[in-house]
Structure formats: C-alpha cells, structure tokens
Short mmCIF file of C-alpha atoms in Angstrom, two decimals:
data_model
loop_
_atom_site.label_atom_id
_atom_site.label_comp_id
_atom_site.label_asym_id
_atom_site.label_seq_id
_atom_site.Cartn_x
_atom_site.Cartn_y
_atom_site.Cartn_z
CA MET A 77 70.71 34.36 48.19
CA THR A 78 67.74 36.58 47.58
CA HIS A 79 65.98 37.74 50.63
CA ILE A 80 62.20 37.75 50.52
CA ARG A 81 60.88 40.94 51.69
CA GLY A 82 57.38 41.15 52.94
CA PRO A 83 55.13 38.68 54.74
CA ILE A 84 55.09 35.12 53.47
CA SER A 85 51.30 35.09 53.68
CA LYS A 86 51.15 37.77 50.99
CA PHE A 87 53.03 35.69 48.44
CA THR A 88 51.24 32.51 49.44
CA SER A 89 47.90 34.22 48.88
CA GLY A 90 48.99 35.32 45.40
CA ARG A 91 50.00 31.79 44.40
CA ARG A 92 46.67 30.53 45.67
CA VAL A 93 44.85 33.05 43.46
CA LEU A 94 46.90 32.00 40.42
CA ALA A 95 46.32 28.34 41.18
CA ALA A 96 42.62 28.89 41.60
CA ALA A 97 42.49 30.76 38.30
CA ALA A 98 44.38 28.00 36.55
CA LEU A 99 42.08 25.38 38.02
CA THR A 100 39.05 27.36 36.87
CA ALA A 101 40.44 27.58 33.33
CA VAL A 102 41.21 23.86 33.20
CA THR A 103 37.73 23.05 34.50
CA ALA A 104 36.14 25.31 31.88
CA LEU A 105 38.13 23.62 29.11
CA ALA A 106 37.13 20.21 30.38
CA LEU A 107 33.49 21.18 30.51
CA THR A 108 33.69 22.62 27.01
CA ALA A 109 35.27 19.45 25.68
CA CYS A 110 32.66 17.37 27.47
CA GLY A 111 29.90 19.46 26.02
CA THR A 112 31.40 19.06 22.56
CA GLU A 113 31.49 15.29 22.95
CA GLN A 114 27.91 15.26 24.15
CA ASN A 115 26.77 17.43 21.25
CA ASP A 116 28.62 15.28 18.74
CA GLY A 117 27.25 12.14 20.32
CA GLY A 118 23.76 13.57 20.34
CA GLY A 119 24.09 14.62 16.73
CA LYS A 120 25.30 11.21 15.70
CA ALA A 121 22.55 9.53 17.67
CA GLY A 122 20.01 11.78 16.01
CA SER A 123 21.36 10.93 12.58
CA ALA A 124 21.29 7.25 13.38
CA GLY A 125 17.75 7.57 14.66
CA SER A 126 16.70 9.37 11.50
CA SER A 127 18.36 6.71 9.39
CA THR A 128 16.60 3.97 11.32
CA ALA A 129 13.29 5.76 11.02
CA SER A 130 13.74 6.16 7.28
CA GLN A 131 14.26 2.41 6.98
CA GLN A 132 11.06 1.63 8.84
CA PRO A 133 7.80 1.35 6.86
CA GLN A 134 5.60 4.42 6.83
CA PRO A 135 2.41 4.20 8.92
CA GLU A 136 0.25 4.32 5.77
CA GLN A 137 2.14 1.44 4.18
CA ALA A 138 1.98 -0.61 7.37
CA ALA A 139 -1.78 -0.03 7.63
CA ALA A 140 -2.28 -1.02 3.99
CA GLN A 141 -0.24 -4.20 4.45
CA ALA A 142 -2.25 -5.12 7.54
CA LEU A 143 -5.42 -4.61 5.52
CA PHE A 144 -4.20 -6.91 2.74
CA ASP A 145 -3.05 -9.54 5.22
CA ARG A 146 -6.44 -9.58 6.95
CA PHE A 147 -8.37 -10.07 3.71
CA GLU A 148 -5.98 -12.69 2.39
CA LYS A 149 -6.19 -14.75 5.58
CA ALA A 150 -9.99 -14.71 5.33
CA CYS A 151 -9.93 -16.21 1.82
CA PRO A 152 -9.03 -19.64 0.39
CA GLU A 153 -5.65 -20.61 -0.95
CA PRO A 154 -4.90 -19.58 -4.55
CA GLY A 155 -5.19 -21.95 -7.48
CA VAL A 156 -8.84 -23.05 -7.52
CA ASN A 157 -11.25 -21.50 -10.01
CA SER A 158 -14.73 -22.88 -9.53
CA ARG A 159 -16.07 -20.47 -12.14
CA ARG A 160 -14.21 -22.27 -14.90
CA PRO A 161 -16.19 -25.33 -16.05
CA THR A 162 -14.33 -28.57 -15.45
CA GLY A 163 -16.95 -31.11 -16.62
CA ALA A 164 -16.10 -33.48 -19.42
CA SER A 165 -17.47 -32.65 -22.81
CA LYS A 166 -19.80 -35.00 -24.64
CA PRO A 167 -18.06 -37.92 -26.32
CA ASP A 168 -17.47 -37.69 -30.04
CA THR A 169 -19.64 -40.78 -30.58
CA ALA A 170 -22.73 -39.04 -29.22
CA GLU A 171 -25.43 -38.50 -31.81
CA PRO A 172 -26.09 -34.86 -32.64
CA GLU A 173 -29.39 -33.50 -31.48
CA THR A 174 -31.97 -33.28 -34.20
CA ILE A 175 -34.76 -30.76 -34.64
CA ALA A 176 -38.15 -31.96 -35.75
CA PRO A 177 -39.63 -30.41 -38.88
CA GLY A 178 -41.32 -27.14 -38.08
CA GLU A 179 -39.66 -26.88 -34.66
CA THR A 180 -37.90 -23.58 -33.88
CA PRO A 181 -34.22 -23.95 -32.93
CA PRO A 182 -33.42 -22.72 -29.41
CA ALA A 183 -32.25 -19.11 -29.27
CA ASP A 184 -29.72 -19.78 -26.51
CA PRO A 185 -26.79 -22.16 -26.95
CA ILE A 186 -27.30 -25.61 -25.54
CA GLU A 187 -24.07 -25.40 -23.55
CA PRO A 188 -22.84 -22.18 -21.94
CA ALA A 189 -19.87 -20.61 -23.60
CA PRO A 190 -16.62 -20.88 -21.64
CA PRO A 191 -15.94 -17.83 -19.47
CA THR A 192 -13.50 -15.19 -20.60
CA GLY A 193 -11.77 -12.21 -19.01
CA PRO A 194 -11.76 -11.96 -15.21
CA GLU A 195 -14.20 -14.88 -14.91
CA ALA A 196 -11.64 -17.20 -16.45
CA GLU A 197 -8.38 -15.68 -15.21
CA LEU A 198 -9.09 -14.97 -11.54
CA ASP A 199 -9.31 -17.82 -9.05
CA ASP A 200 -11.58 -18.19 -6.02
CA ARG A 201 -9.06 -16.46 -3.77
CA ASP A 202 -9.01 -13.40 -6.04
CA TRP A 203 -12.80 -13.17 -6.06
CA CYS A 204 -12.96 -13.48 -2.28
CA VAL A 205 -10.32 -10.80 -1.71
CA SER A 206 -11.98 -8.61 -4.33
CA ALA A 207 -15.34 -8.77 -2.57
CA HIS A 208 -13.80 -7.48 0.68
CA HIS A 209 -12.16 -4.54 -1.07
CA GLU A 210 -15.18 -3.71 -3.21
CA GLN A 211 -17.53 -3.52 -0.23
CA ARG A 212 -15.52 -0.93 1.68
CA VAL A 213 -14.48 1.12 -1.37
CA ILE A 214 -18.00 1.40 -2.77
CA ALA A 215 -19.41 2.40 0.63
CA ALA A 216 -16.84 5.21 0.93
CA LEU A 217 -17.29 6.47 -2.63
CA GLN A 218 -21.06 6.65 -2.26
CA MET A 219 -20.53 9.31 0.40
CA LEU A 220 -18.70 11.64 -2.00
CA ALA A 221 -20.90 14.49 -3.17
CA ASP A 222 -18.26 15.75 -5.61
CA PRO A 223 -16.19 12.77 -6.83
CA THR A 224 -13.25 14.58 -8.43
CA PRO A 225 -9.89 12.83 -8.92
CA ALA A 226 -8.51 14.72 -5.91
CA THR A 227 -11.35 13.75 -3.56
CA VAL A 228 -11.33 10.15 -4.82
CA ARG A 229 -7.59 9.85 -4.18
CA LYS A 230 -8.00 11.31 -0.70
CA THR A 231 -10.82 8.87 0.05
CA LEU A 232 -8.82 5.88 -1.16
CA ASN A 233 -5.79 7.00 0.85
CA GLY A 234 -8.01 7.22 3.91
CA LEU A 235 -9.04 3.59 3.37
CA GLY A 236 -5.40 2.50 3.40
CA TYR A 237 -4.64 2.39 -0.33
CA THR A 238 -1.35 4.21 -0.95
CA ASP A 239 -0.67 6.22 -4.10
CA GLU A 240 1.36 3.30 -5.46
CA ARG A 241 -1.86 1.26 -5.52
CA ILE A 242 -3.97 3.93 -7.27
CA HIS A 243 -3.70 4.27 -11.04
CA HIS A 244 -5.21 6.23 -13.94
CA LEU A 245 -7.44 8.59 -11.97
CA LYS A 246 -9.42 10.34 -14.68
CA GLN A 247 -12.41 12.64 -14.74
CA ASP A 248 -15.25 11.28 -16.90
CA GLY A 249 -18.00 13.88 -16.94
CA LYS A 250 -19.34 14.03 -13.39
CA LYS A 251 -17.66 10.72 -12.55
CA THR A 252 -14.08 9.72 -11.83
CA ARG A 253 -12.64 6.43 -13.04
CA PHE A 254 -9.65 4.70 -11.49
CA TYR A 255 -7.86 1.41 -10.97
CA LEU A 256 -6.60 -0.23 -7.78
CA ASP A 257 -3.58 -2.52 -7.92
CA LEU A 258 -4.36 -5.39 -5.54
CA ARG A 259 -1.61 -7.75 -6.64
CA GLU A 260 0.04 -9.57 -3.75
CA ASP A 261 3.77 -9.23 -3.18
CA GLY A 262 4.24 -12.90 -3.90
CA GLY A 263 2.16 -12.91 -7.08
CA GLY A 264 -1.43 -12.61 -8.20
CA ARG A 265 -3.10 -10.56 -10.92
CA LEU A 266 -6.06 -9.00 -9.14
CA CYS A 267 -6.96 -5.37 -9.70
CA GLU A 268 -10.14 -3.32 -9.41
CA SER A 269 -11.76 -1.08 -12.00
CA GLY A 270 -13.79 1.60 -10.25
CA VAL A 271 -16.06 4.51 -10.99
CA ALA A 272 -16.83 7.13 -8.35
CA ALA A 273 -20.26 8.56 -9.02
CA GLY A 274 -21.91 9.24 -5.69
CA ALA A 275 -24.75 6.88 -4.89
CA VAL A 276 -24.17 4.83 -8.07
CA SER A 277 -20.44 4.26 -7.50
CA ASP A 278 -19.23 0.80 -8.44
CA VAL A 279 -16.06 -1.31 -8.35
CA VAL A 280 -15.51 -4.58 -10.27
CA PRO A 281 -12.56 -6.96 -10.56
CA CYS A 282 -10.05 -6.75 -13.38
CA VAL A 283 -6.87 -8.60 -14.33
CA ALA A 284 -3.37 -7.07 -14.33
CA VAL A 285 -0.02 -8.38 -15.52
CA ALA A 286 1.57 -10.75 -13.04
CA GLU A 287 4.84 -8.83 -12.69
CA GLY A 288 6.30 -5.44 -13.43
CA PRO A 289 4.60 -2.05 -13.72
CA PHE A 290 0.84 -2.02 -13.35
CA LYS A 291 -1.03 -2.76 -16.57
CA VAL A 292 -4.59 -4.02 -17.07
CA THR A 293 -4.93 -6.99 -19.44
CA SER A 294 -8.59 -7.88 -18.97
CA GLU A 295 -11.58 -6.10 -17.45
CA THR A 296 -15.32 -5.64 -17.35
CA ARG A 297 -15.75 -1.97 -16.67
CA PRO A 298 -18.55 -0.86 -14.32
#
C-alpha cells in the first residue's frame, strides 16, 4: 500500500484544477460546434432566401404587370371591332346607279373601302388599351430634349416598360424610332410604333404576330 505523503488538500486542489481545465475545454468545443451549426444554418437560410428572392418577380416587372392589368380592366372585353363595317351590302338585284349625260362622276367612291391594317385587325379592346399607353408615352417623350436611343429606353423603363417590351430602338436623324410589345400574356396582337422627337413625338398602334418572338405584321407609322 502506497502511503500518500503530503496534505490531502494539496492533491484535491490539483484535481480540481485539472477538472476545471477539462470542463473549460469541453465547453469551448461545445461552443465551437454550436457556432458552426449556427453558421451553417445561417448560410443555408441565406441561400434559401436568395433562391426564393430569385424566384420572385422583379419590382420593374411587377410594376409593368400592374400597369397592364389596370389598363385592361378599364377596357371592354376582346372580340368586338366596331371599326370593321358589318352592314349588309346592296342586293345583287339592285339597279346600278346611272350618270346623266354631261354629269361628272363623283371623285370619291360611293361606299368607303373596307379598312385594312390595324383598323381591321385590332378590336375595340386593343384600341382602348392603346389609347391609355399612347397618352402617357407621348407625354414623357415630349419632355426629352435629346431623344437618343439611350434616353428613350431610359424614359420607357421609367414608365414601367421593361427591356423585353422595347424593340428596334433606332436613331433616325434627330429622332429615335421604336416599337412597344403590348401583347397580353393570354393573347392579343397589339403593339405600338413610336417616334421620339421632342414636342412632335408620336405613338400609333400596330399589329404583331399573335405568338412567338416579337414581329410587326401591320402598321401605320407616325
């Protein structure tokens, strides 16, 4: 049997120091592990938040969609075109009009020719929506002292029209010409043909393909 020499309190104090040191080390490891879990969790949460944010619509796109929704709700349902004549033509049995001897034939046709281009292809809803867009775009373009493609794009962006809606920006002397794609997500063929020229800026309706990449099929350029 080994005899312990020296006071018991001395050895007890040493074990307490070792135990305290061990406890401190264990606590430090636990805190480190906890911190690692928090950092990993925070990193994962940040990644998930970024992923969620990327899936949400951009503010510009949301503002543009709200603009389109407001104009569309203020206009009639699609399908009616009051600009296209619907009256019945004269019956085949009707006698042709005669011109008296010496009488000058009328210079204008007796019946108006059927409309073509945007007049024939766009319905009342398209014309209503177009008028809303034209009013605000023309007012903004008239304020441009130097209507370059860059300044026109910036102005249109500021009105809520994203780059995906703006096409064929082209300098034409001191003017800039462009197109706006105003087709609805569910269909429609409305577009706008515009010219930015300061106080004489103008925007008129045009007709685009119903589906696929933007392409103008009919227009009356300003």
